[in-house]
Structure formats: C-alpha cells, structure tokens
Amino acid sequence: MFTGIVEELGEIVAIEHLGDASRFQVRGPVVTEGAKHGDSIAVNGVCLTVVDIIEDAEGTRFSADVMAETLNRSSLGALDIGSRANLERPMALGGRLGGHIVQGHVDGTGAILDRKLSEHWEIVKISLPAELSRYVVEKGSITVDGISLTVVDAGPDYFTVSLIPTTLALTTLGVKQAGDPVNLEVDVLAKYVERLLGRDNGTQDKEATS
C-alpha cells in the first residue's frame, strides 16, 4: 500500500522493448536505498516490482518489467528516456498515512486540460473518464500520477486540483502541460461502498423489484 506522498522525482534512463512488455530502468537513489529484488516501487502511481538494483558512477537505479496491459492502460507507455517520474516506496507497517490509501492500481488515464496561476498556488484542470466520475467528489481524494490530491471541483468529465509550490517543485505536475497524460486512481473506499450497496452488479435493482 502507498500513500500518494511522492518521495523522489526520478528519471527514466533506459527502456528495453520486449515485444509484449518493456523493461524500464529508473534512476532514484532515495527509493532504491535498501531495496532488493521483488520489492515494490510506485512509478507515476503504478506499482512495479523491482527486478534489479544497479549502481554506477551516475547513481543508483532499478529495473522493472512492465506488461503490455499496463503500458496500454496507463501513461507509462508514453514515457521516454529522460522522462521524469514520481517515485514512492510502499508505506512501512506502523508508518504515517500522510496522504490516503493508494494501491498503485491505475483506474484510467486523464489529460491536463488547463493550468491557472495564482499568487501562491496553481489550479490544474484534468479530464476524467466518464466511468470514473461517480467516484470523484468535491473535497474527496484522488491520485494523479501517484500524487495524493484533494479534489477542488468535480464535473461530469473533469476535476480540478490546487497545487502548492512544494508539489509543483517536487513532482511531475510542476512541468506537465495541456494535453499531457496522467494516471488516475480513485479512492478505493468509494468502490467498496458501491460494491456493498449492490450497485456494481445490479443487486440493488433486483432487490427493489423482488
């Protein structure tokens, strides 16, 4: 489990295309400290499994295999060598939940629609797939490229977030522009509530007509 608090802005240093998968090498000296084969690291909100830890004169990096399904359903397929990426290790047992519960399982992708500068923050408008809109509410939580954010305004096909200078300086949202894709993960608690109410499988409708 992750919390959506980005630990490090890493860099994609190599991509090996393997047909139905790709192997990424990501530089990140903070998140690789103490990491080993089989550990998890979130890359732009996508939970990946560490294959190798590589150390050289330019620093420490890790490699991870990304399946075609993940490349197609997330924005990782749009990354190239030199792209920056938000990195986070899983929360340690007993650690502080600084953001909200984040699984590292991307629900869909959106795109930056607009950015509006203010004196001390920036409002960013992001497109929202129609099938995810029911999970996004004003003042609720959402994960954008692995960053735990609070929704300012929720529309039928978009939402807005307010970014403080720290978020702008230390994450990919500080440099992304209109049209750039982002990974979205909605609050898993909303999906559990929907399931328990029976709305996901039609149970509620059946009970109402029985």
PDB file of C-alpha atoms in Angstrom:
ATOM      1  CA  MET A   1       0.000   0.000   0.000  1.00  0.00           C
ATOM      2  CA  PHE A   2       1.141   3.528  -0.819  1.00  0.00           C
ATOM      3  CA  THR A   3       0.034   6.902   0.493  1.00  0.00           C
ATOM      4  CA  GLY A   4       0.444   9.189  -2.511  1.00  0.00           C
ATOM      5  CA  ILE A   5       3.262  11.172  -0.913  1.00  0.00           C
ATOM      6  CA  VAL A   6       5.989  11.308  -3.582  1.00  0.00           C
ATOM      7  CA  GLU A   7       9.430  10.634  -2.145  1.00  0.00           C
ATOM      8  CA  GLU A   8      11.533  11.444  -5.153  1.00  0.00           C
ATOM      9  CA  LEU A   9      11.386  12.775  -8.698  1.00  0.00           C
ATOM     10  CA  GLY A  10      13.225  10.069 -10.616  1.00  0.00           C
ATOM     11  CA  GLU A  11      14.293   9.730 -14.233  1.00  0.00           C
ATOM     12  CA  ILE A  12      13.765   7.058 -16.886  1.00  0.00           C
ATOM     13  CA  VAL A  13      17.304   6.185 -18.038  1.00  0.00           C
ATOM     14  CA  ALA A  14      16.652   3.160 -20.273  1.00  0.00           C
ATOM     15  CA  ILE A  15      13.758   1.316 -21.920  1.00  0.00           C
ATOM     16  CA  GLU A  16      14.137  -2.144 -23.426  1.00  0.00           C
ATOM     17  CA  HIS A  17      11.191  -3.195 -25.601  1.00  0.00           C
ATOM     18  CA  LEU A  18      10.471  -6.912 -25.254  1.00  0.00           C
ATOM     19  CA  GLY A  19       7.535  -7.444 -27.588  1.00  0.00           C
ATOM     20  CA  ASP A  20       4.594  -7.824 -25.201  1.00  0.00           C
ATOM     21  CA  ALA A  21       6.404  -5.982 -22.390  1.00  0.00           C
ATOM     22  CA  SER A  22       9.089  -3.404 -21.691  1.00  0.00           C
ATOM     23  CA  ARG A  23      11.847  -3.255 -19.102  1.00  0.00           C
ATOM     24  CA  PHE A  24      12.343   0.181 -17.607  1.00  0.00           C
ATOM     25  CA  GLN A  25      15.413   1.405 -15.781  1.00  0.00           C
ATOM     26  CA  VAL A  26      14.604   4.242 -13.386  1.00  0.00           C
ATOM     27  CA  ARG A  27      17.141   6.342 -11.508  1.00  0.00           C
ATOM     28  CA  GLY A  28      16.091   7.020  -7.930  1.00  0.00           C
ATOM     29  CA  PRO A  29      18.713   6.938  -5.150  1.00  0.00           C
ATOM     30  CA  VAL A  30      16.164   7.602  -2.400  1.00  0.00           C
ATOM     31  CA  VAL A  31      13.655   4.855  -3.211  1.00  0.00           C
ATOM     32  CA  THR A  32      16.368   2.312  -4.016  1.00  0.00           C
ATOM     33  CA  GLU A  33      18.027   2.673  -0.612  1.00  0.00           C
ATOM     34  CA  GLY A  34      17.710  -0.763   0.948  1.00  0.00           C
ATOM     35  CA  ALA A  35      15.586  -2.017  -1.965  1.00  0.00           C
ATOM     36  CA  LYS A  36      16.030  -5.525  -3.335  1.00  0.00           C
ATOM     37  CA  HIS A  37      14.683  -7.849  -5.990  1.00  0.00           C
ATOM     38  CA  GLY A  38      10.931  -8.366  -5.573  1.00  0.00           C
ATOM     39  CA  ASP A  39      10.238  -5.123  -3.713  1.00  0.00           C
ATOM     40  CA  SER A  40       7.553  -2.727  -4.929  1.00  0.00           C
ATOM     41  CA  ILE A  41       8.046   0.874  -6.065  1.00  0.00           C
ATOM     42  CA  ALA A  42       5.317   3.098  -7.469  1.00  0.00           C
ATOM     43  CA  VAL A  43       6.265   4.876 -10.702  1.00  0.00           C
ATOM     44  CA  ASN A  44       3.799   7.664 -11.554  1.00  0.00           C
ATOM     45  CA  GLY A  45       1.273   5.833  -9.425  1.00  0.00           C
ATOM     46  CA  VAL A  46       1.809   2.394 -10.979  1.00  0.00           C
ATOM     47  CA  CYS A  47       3.029  -0.309  -8.601  1.00  0.00           C
ATOM     48  CA  LEU A  48       6.017  -2.038 -10.215  1.00  0.00           C
ATOM     49  CA  THR A  49       8.183  -4.903  -8.985  1.00  0.00           C
ATOM     50  CA  VAL A  50      11.926  -4.372  -8.735  1.00  0.00           C
ATOM     51  CA  VAL A  51      13.917  -6.774 -10.915  1.00  0.00           C
ATOM     52  CA  ASP A  52      17.451  -5.471 -10.311  1.00  0.00           C
ATOM     53  CA  ILE A  53      19.244  -2.731  -8.411  1.00  0.00           C
ATOM     54  CA  ILE A  54      22.047  -1.192 -10.491  1.00  0.00           C
ATOM     55  CA  GLU A  55      24.771   1.095  -9.172  1.00  0.00           C
ATOM     56  CA  ASP A  56      27.207   3.081 -11.281  1.00  0.00           C
ATOM     57  CA  ALA A  57      29.025   6.411 -11.348  1.00  0.00           C
ATOM     58  CA  GLU A  58      25.790   8.234 -12.206  1.00  0.00           C
ATOM     59  CA  GLY A  59      23.895   6.907  -9.196  1.00  0.00           C
ATOM     60  CA  THR A  60      21.560   4.068  -8.272  1.00  0.00           C
ATOM     61  CA  ARG A  61      18.716   2.870 -10.449  1.00  0.00           C
ATOM     62  CA  PHE A  62      16.301  -0.031 -10.534  1.00  0.00           C
ATOM     63  CA  SER A  63      14.809  -2.054 -13.345  1.00  0.00           C
ATOM     64  CA  ALA A  64      11.202  -3.192 -13.589  1.00  0.00           C
ATOM     65  CA  ASP A  65       9.216  -5.140 -16.159  1.00  0.00           C
ATOM     66  CA  VAL A  66       6.012  -3.512 -17.425  1.00  0.00           C
ATOM     67  CA  MET A  67       3.436  -5.705 -19.178  1.00  0.00           C
ATOM     68  CA  ALA A  68       1.634  -4.595 -22.344  1.00  0.00           C
ATOM     69  CA  GLU A  69      -1.610  -4.371 -20.343  1.00  0.00           C
ATOM     70  CA  THR A  70      -0.019  -1.833 -18.007  1.00  0.00           C
ATOM     71  CA  LEU A  71       1.540   0.115 -20.869  1.00  0.00           C
ATOM     72  CA  ASN A  72      -1.831   0.312 -22.630  1.00  0.00           C
ATOM     73  CA  ARG A  73      -3.916   1.204 -19.582  1.00  0.00           C
ATOM     74  CA  SER A  74      -1.560   3.746 -18.014  1.00  0.00           C
ATOM     75  CA  SER A  75       0.586   6.653 -19.131  1.00  0.00           C
ATOM     76  CA  LEU A  76       3.797   4.632 -18.701  1.00  0.00           C
ATOM     77  CA  GLY A  77       3.660   3.798 -22.392  1.00  0.00           C
ATOM     78  CA  ALA A  78       4.141   7.496 -23.166  1.00  0.00           C
ATOM     79  CA  LEU A  79       7.378   7.748 -21.179  1.00  0.00           C
ATOM     80  CA  ASP A  80      10.711   8.007 -22.951  1.00  0.00           C
ATOM     81  CA  ILE A  81      14.347   8.114 -21.915  1.00  0.00           C
ATOM     82  CA  GLY A  82      14.866  11.299 -19.932  1.00  0.00           C
ATOM     83  CA  SER A  83      11.240  11.487 -18.734  1.00  0.00           C
ATOM     84  CA  ARG A  84      10.807  12.356 -15.081  1.00  0.00           C
ATOM     85  CA  ALA A  85       8.683  10.123 -12.859  1.00  0.00           C
ATOM     86  CA  ASN A  86       7.156  10.333  -9.392  1.00  0.00           C
ATOM     87  CA  LEU A  87       8.559   7.590  -7.152  1.00  0.00           C
ATOM     88  CA  GLU A  88       7.288   6.205  -3.856  1.00  0.00           C
ATOM     89  CA  ARG A  89       8.056   3.140  -1.769  1.00  0.00           C
ATOM     90  CA  PRO A  90       5.233   1.252  -0.016  1.00  0.00           C
ATOM     91  CA  MET A  91       4.300   2.514   3.423  1.00  0.00           C
ATOM     92  CA  ALA A  92       6.040   0.602   6.196  1.00  0.00           C
ATOM     93  CA  LEU A  93       3.859  -1.163   8.772  1.00  0.00           C
ATOM     94  CA  GLY A  94       3.160   1.364  11.512  1.00  0.00           C
ATOM     95  CA  GLY A  95       4.115   4.316   9.308  1.00  0.00           C
ATOM     96  CA  ARG A  96       2.122   7.521   9.000  1.00  0.00           C
ATOM     97  CA  LEU A  97      -0.613   7.680   6.363  1.00  0.00           C
ATOM     98  CA  GLY A  98       0.363  11.101   5.029  1.00  0.00           C
ATOM     99  CA  GLY A  99      -1.963  11.114   2.016  1.00  0.00           C
ATOM    100  CA  HIS A 100      -4.695   8.499   1.585  1.00  0.00           C
ATOM    101  CA  ILE A 101      -4.887   4.776   0.826  1.00  0.00           C
ATOM    102  CA  VAL A 102      -3.298   4.258  -2.605  1.00  0.00           C
ATOM    103  CA  GLN A 103      -2.989   0.797  -4.137  1.00  0.00           C
ATOM    104  CA  GLY A 104      -0.851   1.601  -7.151  1.00  0.00           C
ATOM    105  CA  HIS A 105      -3.546   0.146  -9.428  1.00  0.00           C
ATOM    106  CA  VAL A 106      -4.389   2.711 -12.096  1.00  0.00           C
ATOM    107  CA  ASP A 107      -8.123   3.002 -12.851  1.00  0.00           C
ATOM    108  CA  GLY A 108      -7.678   5.059 -16.010  1.00  0.00           C
ATOM    109  CA  THR A 109      -5.884   7.979 -17.566  1.00  0.00           C
ATOM    110  CA  GLY A 110      -6.772  11.634 -17.944  1.00  0.00           C
ATOM    111  CA  ALA A 111      -5.043  14.589 -19.530  1.00  0.00           C
ATOM    112  CA  ILE A 112      -4.099  18.057 -18.389  1.00  0.00           C
ATOM    113  CA  LEU A 113      -6.765  20.426 -19.757  1.00  0.00           C
ATOM    114  CA  ASP A 114      -5.777  23.769 -18.301  1.00  0.00           C
ATOM    115  CA  ARG A 115      -3.495  25.453 -15.770  1.00  0.00           C
ATOM    116  CA  LYS A 116      -4.281  28.697 -13.961  1.00  0.00           C
ATOM    117  CA  LEU A 117      -1.613  30.506 -11.981  1.00  0.00           C
ATOM    118  CA  SER A 118      -2.382  32.172  -8.673  1.00  0.00           C
ATOM    119  CA  GLU A 119      -0.049  34.057  -6.364  1.00  0.00           C
ATOM    120  CA  HIS A 120       0.767  31.097  -4.113  1.00  0.00           C
ATOM    121  CA  TRP A 121      -0.675  28.061  -5.892  1.00  0.00           C
ATOM    122  CA  GLU A 122      -1.864  26.755  -9.234  1.00  0.00           C
ATOM    123  CA  ILE A 123      -5.231  25.328 -10.254  1.00  0.00           C
ATOM    124  CA  VAL A 124      -4.952  22.396 -12.684  1.00  0.00           C
ATOM    125  CA  LYS A 125      -7.937  21.023 -14.613  1.00  0.00           C
ATOM    126  CA  ILE A 126      -7.747  17.350 -15.607  1.00  0.00           C
ATOM    127  CA  SER A 127     -10.026  15.301 -17.851  1.00  0.00           C
ATOM    128  CA  LEU A 128     -11.875  12.404 -16.221  1.00  0.00           C
ATOM    129  CA  PRO A 129     -13.151   9.222 -17.919  1.00  0.00           C
ATOM    130  CA  ALA A 130     -16.944   9.009 -17.644  1.00  0.00           C
ATOM    131  CA  GLU A 131     -16.829   5.636 -15.869  1.00  0.00           C
ATOM    132  CA  LEU A 132     -14.764   7.123 -13.028  1.00  0.00           C
ATOM    133  CA  SER A 133     -16.748  10.309 -12.451  1.00  0.00           C
ATOM    134  CA  ARG A 134     -19.066   8.712  -9.866  1.00  0.00           C
ATOM    135  CA  TYR A 135     -16.082   8.074  -7.579  1.00  0.00           C
ATOM    136  CA  VAL A 136     -14.798  11.664  -7.630  1.00  0.00           C
ATOM    137  CA  VAL A 137     -16.383  14.199  -5.292  1.00  0.00           C
ATOM    138  CA  GLU A 138     -15.588  17.722  -4.141  1.00  0.00           C
ATOM    139  CA  LYS A 139     -13.057  17.658  -1.274  1.00  0.00           C
ATOM    140  CA  GLY A 140     -12.515  13.937  -1.838  1.00  0.00           C
ATOM    141  CA  SER A 141      -9.177  12.262  -2.554  1.00  0.00           C
ATOM    142  CA  ILE A 142      -7.759  11.210  -5.912  1.00  0.00           C
ATOM    143  CA  THR A 143      -4.336  10.031  -7.033  1.00  0.00           C
ATOM    144  CA  VAL A 144      -2.803  11.759 -10.067  1.00  0.00           C
ATOM    145  CA  ASP A 145       0.473  10.257 -11.310  1.00  0.00           C
ATOM    146  CA  GLY A 146       0.927   8.778  -7.848  1.00  0.00           C
ATOM    147  CA  ILE A 147       0.266  12.053  -6.006  1.00  0.00           C
ATOM    148  CA  SER A 148      -2.440  12.159  -3.333  1.00  0.00           C
ATOM    149  CA  LEU A 149      -4.526  15.251  -4.065  1.00  0.00           C
ATOM    150  CA  THR A 150      -7.746  16.828  -2.848  1.00  0.00           C
ATOM    151  CA  VAL A 151     -10.434  17.472  -5.436  1.00  0.00           C
ATOM    152  CA  VAL A 152     -11.433  21.145  -5.629  1.00  0.00           C
ATOM    153  CA  ASP A 153     -14.205  20.872  -8.214  1.00  0.00           C
ATOM    154  CA  ALA A 154     -15.733  17.716  -9.712  1.00  0.00           C
ATOM    155  CA  GLY A 155     -17.534  17.824 -13.048  1.00  0.00           C
ATOM    156  CA  PRO A 156     -19.012  15.048 -15.218  1.00  0.00           C
ATOM    157  CA  ASP A 157     -15.843  14.710 -17.283  1.00  0.00           C
ATOM    158  CA  TYR A 158     -13.211  16.700 -15.408  1.00  0.00           C
ATOM    159  CA  PHE A 159     -11.938  17.677 -11.978  1.00  0.00           C
ATOM    160  CA  THR A 160      -9.624  20.351 -10.647  1.00  0.00           C
ATOM    161  CA  VAL A 161      -6.887  20.278  -8.031  1.00  0.00           C
ATOM    162  CA  SER A 162      -4.955  23.046  -6.310  1.00  0.00           C
ATOM    163  CA  LEU A 163      -1.192  22.572  -6.237  1.00  0.00           C
ATOM    164  CA  ILE A 164       1.074  24.185  -3.658  1.00  0.00           C
ATOM    165  CA  PRO A 165       4.648  25.228  -4.562  1.00  0.00           C
ATOM    166  CA  THR A 166       6.124  22.093  -2.973  1.00  0.00           C
ATOM    167  CA  THR A 167       4.017  19.815  -5.188  1.00  0.00           C
ATOM    168  CA  LEU A 168       4.915  21.876  -8.250  1.00  0.00           C
ATOM    169  CA  ALA A 169       8.627  21.717  -7.441  1.00  0.00           C
ATOM    170  CA  LEU A 170       8.918  18.075  -6.413  1.00  0.00           C
ATOM    171  CA  THR A 171       6.565  16.203  -8.772  1.00  0.00           C
ATOM    172  CA  THR A 172       5.855  15.820 -12.477  1.00  0.00           C
ATOM    173  CA  LEU A 173       2.787  18.046 -12.181  1.00  0.00           C
ATOM    174  CA  GLY A 174       5.119  21.011 -11.999  1.00  0.00           C
ATOM    175  CA  VAL A 175       6.136  20.555 -15.640  1.00  0.00           C
ATOM    176  CA  LYS A 176       3.223  18.817 -17.356  1.00  0.00           C
ATOM    177  CA  GLN A 177       1.333  20.916 -19.875  1.00  0.00           C
ATOM    178  CA  ALA A 178      -2.067  20.822 -21.580  1.00  0.00           C
ATOM    179  CA  GLY A 179      -2.510  17.542 -23.430  1.00  0.00           C
ATOM    180  CA  ASP A 180      -0.043  15.572 -21.318  1.00  0.00           C
ATOM    181  CA  PRO A 181      -1.464  12.262 -19.986  1.00  0.00           C
ATOM    182  CA  VAL A 182      -1.693  11.422 -16.288  1.00  0.00           C
ATOM    183  CA  ASN A 183      -2.523   8.234 -14.387  1.00  0.00           C
ATOM    184  CA  LEU A 184      -5.637   8.302 -12.230  1.00  0.00           C
ATOM    185  CA  GLU A 185      -6.532   6.135  -9.250  1.00  0.00           C
ATOM    186  CA  VAL A 186      -9.801   6.899  -7.486  1.00  0.00           C
ATOM    187  CA  ASP A 187     -10.375   6.359  -3.775  1.00  0.00           C
ATOM    188  CA  VAL A 188     -10.736   2.587  -3.292  1.00  0.00           C
ATOM    189  CA  LEU A 189     -13.126   3.177  -0.371  1.00  0.00           C
ATOM    190  CA  ALA A 190     -15.681   4.619  -2.800  1.00  0.00           C
ATOM    191  CA  LYS A 191     -15.518   1.451  -4.903  1.00  0.00           C
ATOM    192  CA  TYR A 192     -16.004  -0.778  -1.856  1.00  0.00           C
ATOM    193  CA  VAL A 193     -19.034   1.255  -0.764  1.00  0.00           C
ATOM    194  CA  GLU A 194     -20.524   0.927  -4.255  1.00  0.00           C
ATOM    195  CA  ARG A 195     -19.974  -2.828  -4.199  1.00  0.00           C
ATOM    196  CA  LEU A 196     -21.506  -3.241  -0.751  1.00  0.00           C
ATOM    197  CA  LEU A 197     -24.573  -1.301  -1.836  1.00  0.00           C
ATOM    198  CA  GLY A 198     -25.000  -3.709  -4.729  1.00  0.00           C
ATOM    199  CA  ARG A 199     -24.767  -1.083  -7.446  1.00  0.00           C
ATOM    200  CA  ASP A 200     -21.878  -2.724  -9.198  1.00  0.00           C
ATOM    201  CA  ASN A 201     -23.659  -5.969 -10.077  1.00  0.00           C
ATOM    202  CA  GLY A 202     -27.301  -4.931 -10.275  1.00  0.00           C
ATOM    203  CA  THR A 203     -28.198  -6.452  -6.893  1.00  0.00           C
ATOM    204  CA  GLN A 204     -29.892  -3.283  -5.711  1.00  0.00           C
ATOM    205  CA  ASP A 205     -32.189  -3.206  -8.753  1.00  0.00           C
ATOM    206  CA  LYS A 206     -33.096  -6.878  -8.338  1.00  0.00           C
ATOM    207  CA  GLU A 207     -33.960  -6.405  -4.674  1.00  0.00           C
ATOM    208  CA  ALA A 208     -36.084  -3.378  -5.468  1.00  0.00           C
ATOM    209  CA  THR A 209     -38.219  -5.346  -7.956  1.00  0.00           C
ATOM    210  CA  SER A 210     -38.468  -8.611  -5.977  1.00  0.00           C
TER     211      SER A 210
END
